Amino acid sequence: MATNIASALVLDPTIADRIVVLWIGGHPYYWEHARDFNLNQDRVAAKVLFDSGVPLVHIPSADVAAQLSVTLPELEKGIRGKSQIADELYDRVAGYRDEVLKQRGNAAKKEEWSKVIWDIATIAWLVDPQHSVQTQVVQRPSLNADGTWKPNSKSPPSVVRVATDLNAPRVFELMFEALD
């Protein structure tokens, strides 16, 4: 969670030289704004992450992590019956789907429903960065109070590694293998 890391960086800025932060949140830098669910949970923490200079791998939610969408039939084929943890994940996603469709009154579209499994984007970067996640090193932006990106004016300029694309089939293949 960005809040915990940002709090640690504020309390002891020297830790920035000893850690690397992977963060899913915000939108790509060319978007009109950065506001997504994760960023909106604590904009101040997100600002600290970008302004601190801590080595940062940023995985934008939209356009990147959002590619990790899977249908329940795909999840069933990939993991169901392979392990206790795999079955628990499948059951949780199936229960979530049923609840969402019940709330929407859309039970007839069960096979079309899909769920983004956001957090596996960070794991994909950790275990298979060469084949699963495309990244670029760019000048680190800063975050305005209203949740929009702006060029960072610090000198010398600081950089960030930002994910620009994912190989979603590869990421799910790795997840399915790991849960086997």
C-alpha atoms as a PDB file:
ATOM      1  CA  MET A   1       0.000   0.000   0.000  1.00  0.00           C
ATOM      2  CA  ALA A   2       1.355   3.405  -0.983  1.00  0.00           C
ATOM      3  CA  THR A   3       0.413   4.876   2.399  1.00  0.00           C
ATOM      4  CA  ASN A   4       2.737   2.566   4.332  1.00  0.00           C
ATOM      5  CA  ILE A   5       5.709   3.084   2.014  1.00  0.00           C
ATOM      6  CA  ALA A   6       5.162   6.855   1.858  1.00  0.00           C
ATOM      7  CA  SER A   7       4.954   7.044   5.659  1.00  0.00           C
ATOM      8  CA  ALA A   8       8.226   5.134   5.981  1.00  0.00           C
ATOM      9  CA  LEU A   9       9.886   7.446   3.430  1.00  0.00           C
ATOM     10  CA  VAL A  10       8.705  10.531   5.305  1.00  0.00           C
ATOM     11  CA  LEU A  11       9.935   9.130   8.635  1.00  0.00           C
ATOM     12  CA  ASP A  12      13.297   8.042   7.222  1.00  0.00           C
ATOM     13  CA  PRO A  13      14.134   9.362   3.729  1.00  0.00           C
ATOM     14  CA  THR A  14      17.434   7.440   3.775  1.00  0.00           C
ATOM     15  CA  ILE A  15      15.584   4.171   3.136  1.00  0.00           C
ATOM     16  CA  ALA A  16      14.940   5.356  -0.434  1.00  0.00           C
ATOM     17  CA  ASP A  17      18.454   4.182  -1.317  1.00  0.00           C
ATOM     18  CA  ARG A  18      17.781   0.669   0.000  1.00  0.00           C
ATOM     19  CA  ILE A  19      14.397  -0.205  -1.484  1.00  0.00           C
ATOM     20  CA  VAL A  20      12.578  -0.444  -4.802  1.00  0.00           C
ATOM     21  CA  VAL A  21       8.852   0.240  -4.839  1.00  0.00           C
ATOM     22  CA  LEU A  22       6.441  -1.475  -7.234  1.00  0.00           C
ATOM     23  CA  TRP A  23       3.154   0.392  -7.374  1.00  0.00           C
ATOM     24  CA  ILE A  24      -0.035  -0.248  -9.321  1.00  0.00           C
ATOM     25  CA  GLY A  25      -2.048   2.913  -9.516  1.00  0.00           C
ATOM     26  CA  GLY A  26      -2.682   6.093 -11.377  1.00  0.00           C
ATOM     27  CA  HIS A  27      -3.085   6.294 -15.095  1.00  0.00           C
ATOM     28  CA  PRO A  28      -0.514   6.683 -17.875  1.00  0.00           C
ATOM     29  CA  TYR A  29       1.256  10.043 -17.891  1.00  0.00           C
ATOM     30  CA  TYR A  30      -0.373  11.164 -21.130  1.00  0.00           C
ATOM     31  CA  TRP A  31      -3.864  10.871 -19.646  1.00  0.00           C
ATOM     32  CA  GLU A  32      -5.732  13.985 -18.609  1.00  0.00           C
ATOM     33  CA  HIS A  33      -5.591  12.884 -14.971  1.00  0.00           C
ATOM     34  CA  ALA A  34      -3.982  10.217 -12.815  1.00  0.00           C
ATOM     35  CA  ARG A  35      -6.950   9.490 -10.562  1.00  0.00           C
ATOM     36  CA  ASP A  36      -7.844   5.841 -10.214  1.00  0.00           C
ATOM     37  CA  PHE A  37      -8.962   3.732  -7.256  1.00  0.00           C
ATOM     38  CA  ASN A  38      -5.479   3.196  -5.790  1.00  0.00           C
ATOM     39  CA  LEU A  39      -4.306   6.766  -6.257  1.00  0.00           C
ATOM     40  CA  ASN A  40      -7.531   8.170  -4.831  1.00  0.00           C
ATOM     41  CA  GLN A  41      -7.094   6.075  -1.675  1.00  0.00           C
ATOM     42  CA  ASP A  42      -4.194   8.313  -0.695  1.00  0.00           C
ATOM     43  CA  ARG A  43      -3.121  11.026  -3.144  1.00  0.00           C
ATOM     44  CA  VAL A  44      -0.608  12.409  -0.662  1.00  0.00           C
ATOM     45  CA  ALA A  45       1.119   9.014  -0.457  1.00  0.00           C
ATOM     46  CA  ALA A  46       1.241   8.743  -4.263  1.00  0.00           C
ATOM     47  CA  LYS A  47       2.758  12.231  -4.419  1.00  0.00           C
ATOM     48  CA  VAL A  48       5.397  11.213  -1.859  1.00  0.00           C
ATOM     49  CA  LEU A  49       6.294   8.121  -3.939  1.00  0.00           C
ATOM     50  CA  PHE A  50       6.842  10.212  -7.050  1.00  0.00           C
ATOM     51  CA  ASP A  51       8.548  13.166  -5.341  1.00  0.00           C
ATOM     52  CA  SER A  52      10.817  11.149  -3.043  1.00  0.00           C
ATOM     53  CA  GLY A  53      13.148   9.851  -5.742  1.00  0.00           C
ATOM     54  CA  VAL A  54      12.776   6.284  -4.437  1.00  0.00           C
ATOM     55  CA  PRO A  55      13.474   3.729  -7.185  1.00  0.00           C
ATOM     56  CA  LEU A  56       9.983   3.165  -8.511  1.00  0.00           C
ATOM     57  CA  VAL A  57       8.407   0.735 -10.940  1.00  0.00           C
ATOM     58  CA  HIS A  58       5.043   2.248 -11.784  1.00  0.00           C
ATOM     59  CA  ILE A  59       2.342   0.053 -13.294  1.00  0.00           C
ATOM     60  CA  PRO A  60      -0.547   2.284 -14.391  1.00  0.00           C
ATOM     61  CA  SER A  61      -3.954   0.795 -13.703  1.00  0.00           C
ATOM     62  CA  ALA A  62      -5.597   1.812 -16.946  1.00  0.00           C
ATOM     63  CA  ASP A  63      -4.047   0.686 -20.214  1.00  0.00           C
ATOM     64  CA  VAL A  64      -1.604  -1.654 -18.439  1.00  0.00           C
ATOM     65  CA  ALA A  65      -2.793  -3.606 -15.366  1.00  0.00           C
ATOM     66  CA  ALA A  66      -6.346  -3.485 -16.726  1.00  0.00           C
ATOM     67  CA  GLN A  67      -5.251  -5.900 -19.460  1.00  0.00           C
ATOM     68  CA  LEU A  68      -5.229  -8.703 -16.882  1.00  0.00           C
ATOM     69  CA  SER A  69      -8.882  -9.550 -17.357  1.00  0.00           C
ATOM     70  CA  VAL A  70     -10.001 -13.160 -17.180  1.00  0.00           C
ATOM     71  CA  THR A  71     -13.371 -14.881 -17.558  1.00  0.00           C
ATOM     72  CA  LEU A  72     -14.545 -17.486 -15.109  1.00  0.00           C
ATOM     73  CA  PRO A  73     -14.374 -20.280 -17.745  1.00  0.00           C
ATOM     74  CA  GLU A  74     -10.729 -19.304 -18.457  1.00  0.00           C
ATOM     75  CA  LEU A  75      -9.966 -19.335 -14.750  1.00  0.00           C
ATOM     76  CA  GLU A  76     -11.719 -22.673 -14.315  1.00  0.00           C
ATOM     77  CA  LYS A  77      -9.695 -24.234 -17.136  1.00  0.00           C
ATOM     78  CA  GLY A  78      -6.448 -22.712 -15.878  1.00  0.00           C
ATOM     79  CA  ILE A  79      -6.556 -23.402 -12.149  1.00  0.00           C
ATOM     80  CA  ARG A  80      -9.615 -25.208 -10.830  1.00  0.00           C
ATOM     81  CA  GLY A  81      -8.777 -28.495  -9.168  1.00  0.00           C
ATOM     82  CA  LYS A  82      -5.006 -27.912  -9.246  1.00  0.00           C
ATOM     83  CA  SER A  83      -4.423 -26.958  -5.617  1.00  0.00           C
ATOM     84  CA  GLN A  84      -6.204 -25.765  -2.514  1.00  0.00           C
ATOM     85  CA  ILE A  85      -5.064 -22.184  -3.129  1.00  0.00           C
ATOM     86  CA  ALA A  86      -6.137 -22.356  -6.785  1.00  0.00           C
ATOM     87  CA  ASP A  87      -9.593 -23.611  -5.791  1.00  0.00           C
ATOM     88  CA  GLU A  88      -9.908 -20.855  -3.176  1.00  0.00           C
ATOM     89  CA  LEU A  89      -9.040 -18.203  -5.770  1.00  0.00           C
ATOM     90  CA  TYR A  90     -11.506 -19.695  -8.247  1.00  0.00           C
ATOM     91  CA  ASP A  91     -14.265 -19.866  -5.615  1.00  0.00           C
ATOM     92  CA  ARG A  92     -13.673 -16.260  -4.539  1.00  0.00           C
ATOM     93  CA  VAL A  93     -13.829 -14.969  -8.096  1.00  0.00           C
ATOM     94  CA  ALA A  94     -16.933 -17.078  -8.821  1.00  0.00           C
ATOM     95  CA  GLY A  95     -18.630 -15.767  -5.679  1.00  0.00           C
ATOM     96  CA  TYR A  96     -17.698 -12.202  -6.567  1.00  0.00           C
ATOM     97  CA  ARG A  97     -19.068 -12.665 -10.088  1.00  0.00           C
ATOM     98  CA  ASP A  98     -22.341 -14.072  -8.775  1.00  0.00           C
ATOM     99  CA  GLU A  99     -22.722 -11.159  -6.346  1.00  0.00           C
ATOM    100  CA  VAL A 100     -21.979  -8.547  -9.029  1.00  0.00           C
ATOM    101  CA  LEU A 101     -24.385 -10.110 -11.502  1.00  0.00           C
ATOM    102  CA  LYS A 102     -27.072 -10.443  -8.821  1.00  0.00           C
ATOM    103  CA  GLN A 103     -26.727  -6.754  -7.987  1.00  0.00           C
ATOM    104  CA  ARG A 104     -26.932  -5.857 -11.670  1.00  0.00           C
ATOM    105  CA  GLY A 105     -29.777  -8.276 -12.381  1.00  0.00           C
ATOM    106  CA  ASN A 106     -27.679  -9.745 -15.204  1.00  0.00           C
ATOM    107  CA  ALA A 107     -27.428 -13.443 -14.319  1.00  0.00           C
ATOM    108  CA  ALA A 108     -27.906 -14.421 -17.982  1.00  0.00           C
ATOM    109  CA  LYS A 109     -24.449 -13.057 -18.928  1.00  0.00           C
ATOM    110  CA  LYS A 110     -22.368 -15.279 -16.633  1.00  0.00           C
ATOM    111  CA  GLU A 111     -20.078 -16.584 -19.380  1.00  0.00           C
ATOM    112  CA  GLU A 112     -19.247 -13.091 -20.690  1.00  0.00           C
ATOM    113  CA  TRP A 113     -18.376 -11.618 -17.301  1.00  0.00           C
ATOM    114  CA  SER A 114     -14.703 -11.004 -16.631  1.00  0.00           C
ATOM    115  CA  LYS A 115     -12.583  -9.800 -13.725  1.00  0.00           C
ATOM    116  CA  VAL A 116      -9.300  -7.939 -13.763  1.00  0.00           C
ATOM    117  CA  ILE A 117      -6.785  -9.542 -11.414  1.00  0.00           C
ATOM    118  CA  TRP A 118      -4.777  -6.351 -10.921  1.00  0.00           C
ATOM    119  CA  ASP A 119      -2.128  -7.406  -8.444  1.00  0.00           C
ATOM    120  CA  ILE A 120      -0.535 -10.102 -10.573  1.00  0.00           C
ATOM    121  CA  ALA A 121       0.995  -7.315 -12.692  1.00  0.00           C
ATOM    122  CA  THR A 122       3.574  -6.662  -9.975  1.00  0.00           C
ATOM    123  CA  ILE A 123       4.345 -10.359  -9.584  1.00  0.00           C
ATOM    124  CA  ALA A 124       4.768 -10.660 -13.361  1.00  0.00           C
ATOM    125  CA  TRP A 125       7.345  -7.864 -13.311  1.00  0.00           C
ATOM    126  CA  LEU A 126       9.203  -9.564 -10.463  1.00  0.00           C
ATOM    127  CA  VAL A 127       9.324 -13.083 -11.915  1.00  0.00           C
ATOM    128  CA  ASP A 128       9.406 -12.487 -15.682  1.00  0.00           C
ATOM    129  CA  PRO A 129      10.191  -8.855 -16.516  1.00  0.00           C
ATOM    130  CA  GLN A 130      11.709  -9.660 -19.916  1.00  0.00           C
ATOM    131  CA  HIS A 131       8.657 -11.431 -21.345  1.00  0.00           C
ATOM    132  CA  SER A 132       5.656 -10.313 -19.315  1.00  0.00           C
ATOM    133  CA  VAL A 133       5.911  -6.563 -18.800  1.00  0.00           C
ATOM    134  CA  GLN A 134       7.212  -3.927 -21.181  1.00  0.00           C
ATOM    135  CA  THR A 135       8.669  -0.926 -19.409  1.00  0.00           C
ATOM    136  CA  GLN A 136      10.409   2.329 -20.218  1.00  0.00           C
ATOM    137  CA  VAL A 137      12.614   4.528 -18.106  1.00  0.00           C
ATOM    138  CA  VAL A 138      11.237   8.059 -18.331  1.00  0.00           C
ATOM    139  CA  GLN A 139      11.545  11.330 -16.497  1.00  0.00           C
ATOM    140  CA  ARG A 140       9.593  10.987 -13.281  1.00  0.00           C
ATOM    141  CA  PRO A 141       6.440  13.119 -13.236  1.00  0.00           C
ATOM    142  CA  SER A 142       5.064  14.826 -10.175  1.00  0.00           C
ATOM    143  CA  LEU A 143       1.484  14.765  -8.998  1.00  0.00           C
ATOM    144  CA  ASN A 144      -0.675  17.852  -8.526  1.00  0.00           C
ATOM    145  CA  ALA A 145      -3.082  18.019  -5.575  1.00  0.00           C
ATOM    146  CA  ASP A 146      -6.017  17.556  -7.964  1.00  0.00           C
ATOM    147  CA  GLY A 147      -4.636  14.213  -9.175  1.00  0.00           C
ATOM    148  CA  THR A 148      -3.163  15.343 -12.488  1.00  0.00           C
ATOM    149  CA  TRP A 149       0.377  14.669 -13.696  1.00  0.00           C
ATOM    150  CA  LYS A 150       2.886  17.456 -14.257  1.00  0.00           C
ATOM    151  CA  PRO A 151       6.529  17.453 -15.331  1.00  0.00           C
ATOM    152  CA  ASN A 152       8.853  17.231 -12.372  1.00  0.00           C
ATOM    153  CA  SER A 153      11.043  20.317 -12.066  1.00  0.00           C
ATOM    154  CA  LYS A 154      13.663  18.784  -9.754  1.00  0.00           C
ATOM    155  CA  SER A 155      17.254  19.135 -10.791  1.00  0.00           C
ATOM    156  CA  PRO A 156      18.853  16.847 -11.652  1.00  0.00           C
ATOM    157  CA  PRO A 157      15.818  15.111 -13.127  1.00  0.00           C
ATOM    158  CA  SER A 158      14.782  11.840 -11.581  1.00  0.00           C
ATOM    159  CA  VAL A 159      13.528   8.833 -13.525  1.00  0.00           C
ATOM    160  CA  VAL A 160      10.913   6.159 -13.049  1.00  0.00           C
ATOM    161  CA  ARG A 161      10.469   2.779 -14.723  1.00  0.00           C
ATOM    162  CA  VAL A 162       6.913   2.738 -16.022  1.00  0.00           C
ATOM    163  CA  ALA A 163       5.057  -0.232 -17.457  1.00  0.00           C
ATOM    164  CA  THR A 164       3.667   0.492 -20.907  1.00  0.00           C
ATOM    165  CA  ASP A 165       2.257  -2.905 -21.866  1.00  0.00           C
ATOM    166  CA  LEU A 166       1.678  -6.423 -20.576  1.00  0.00           C
ATOM    167  CA  ASN A 167       1.708  -9.803 -22.228  1.00  0.00           C
ATOM    168  CA  ALA A 168      -1.513 -10.895 -20.526  1.00  0.00           C
ATOM    169  CA  PRO A 169      -1.512 -14.469 -21.894  1.00  0.00           C
ATOM    170  CA  ARG A 170       2.038 -14.943 -20.560  1.00  0.00           C
ATOM    171  CA  VAL A 171       1.113 -13.468 -17.162  1.00  0.00           C
ATOM    172  CA  PHE A 172      -1.847 -15.816 -16.814  1.00  0.00           C
ATOM    173  CA  GLU A 173       0.274 -18.760 -17.995  1.00  0.00           C
ATOM    174  CA  LEU A 174       2.763 -18.013 -15.210  1.00  0.00           C
ATOM    175  CA  MET A 175      -0.027 -17.662 -12.658  1.00  0.00           C
ATOM    176  CA  PHE A 176      -1.668 -20.919 -13.731  1.00  0.00           C
ATOM    177  CA  GLU A 177       1.696 -22.735 -13.538  1.00  0.00           C
ATOM    178  CA  ALA A 178       2.442 -21.313 -10.107  1.00  0.00           C
ATOM    179  CA  LEU A 179      -0.928 -22.430  -8.759  1.00  0.00           C
ATOM    180  CA  ASP A 180      -0.539 -25.962 -10.119  1.00  0.00           C
END
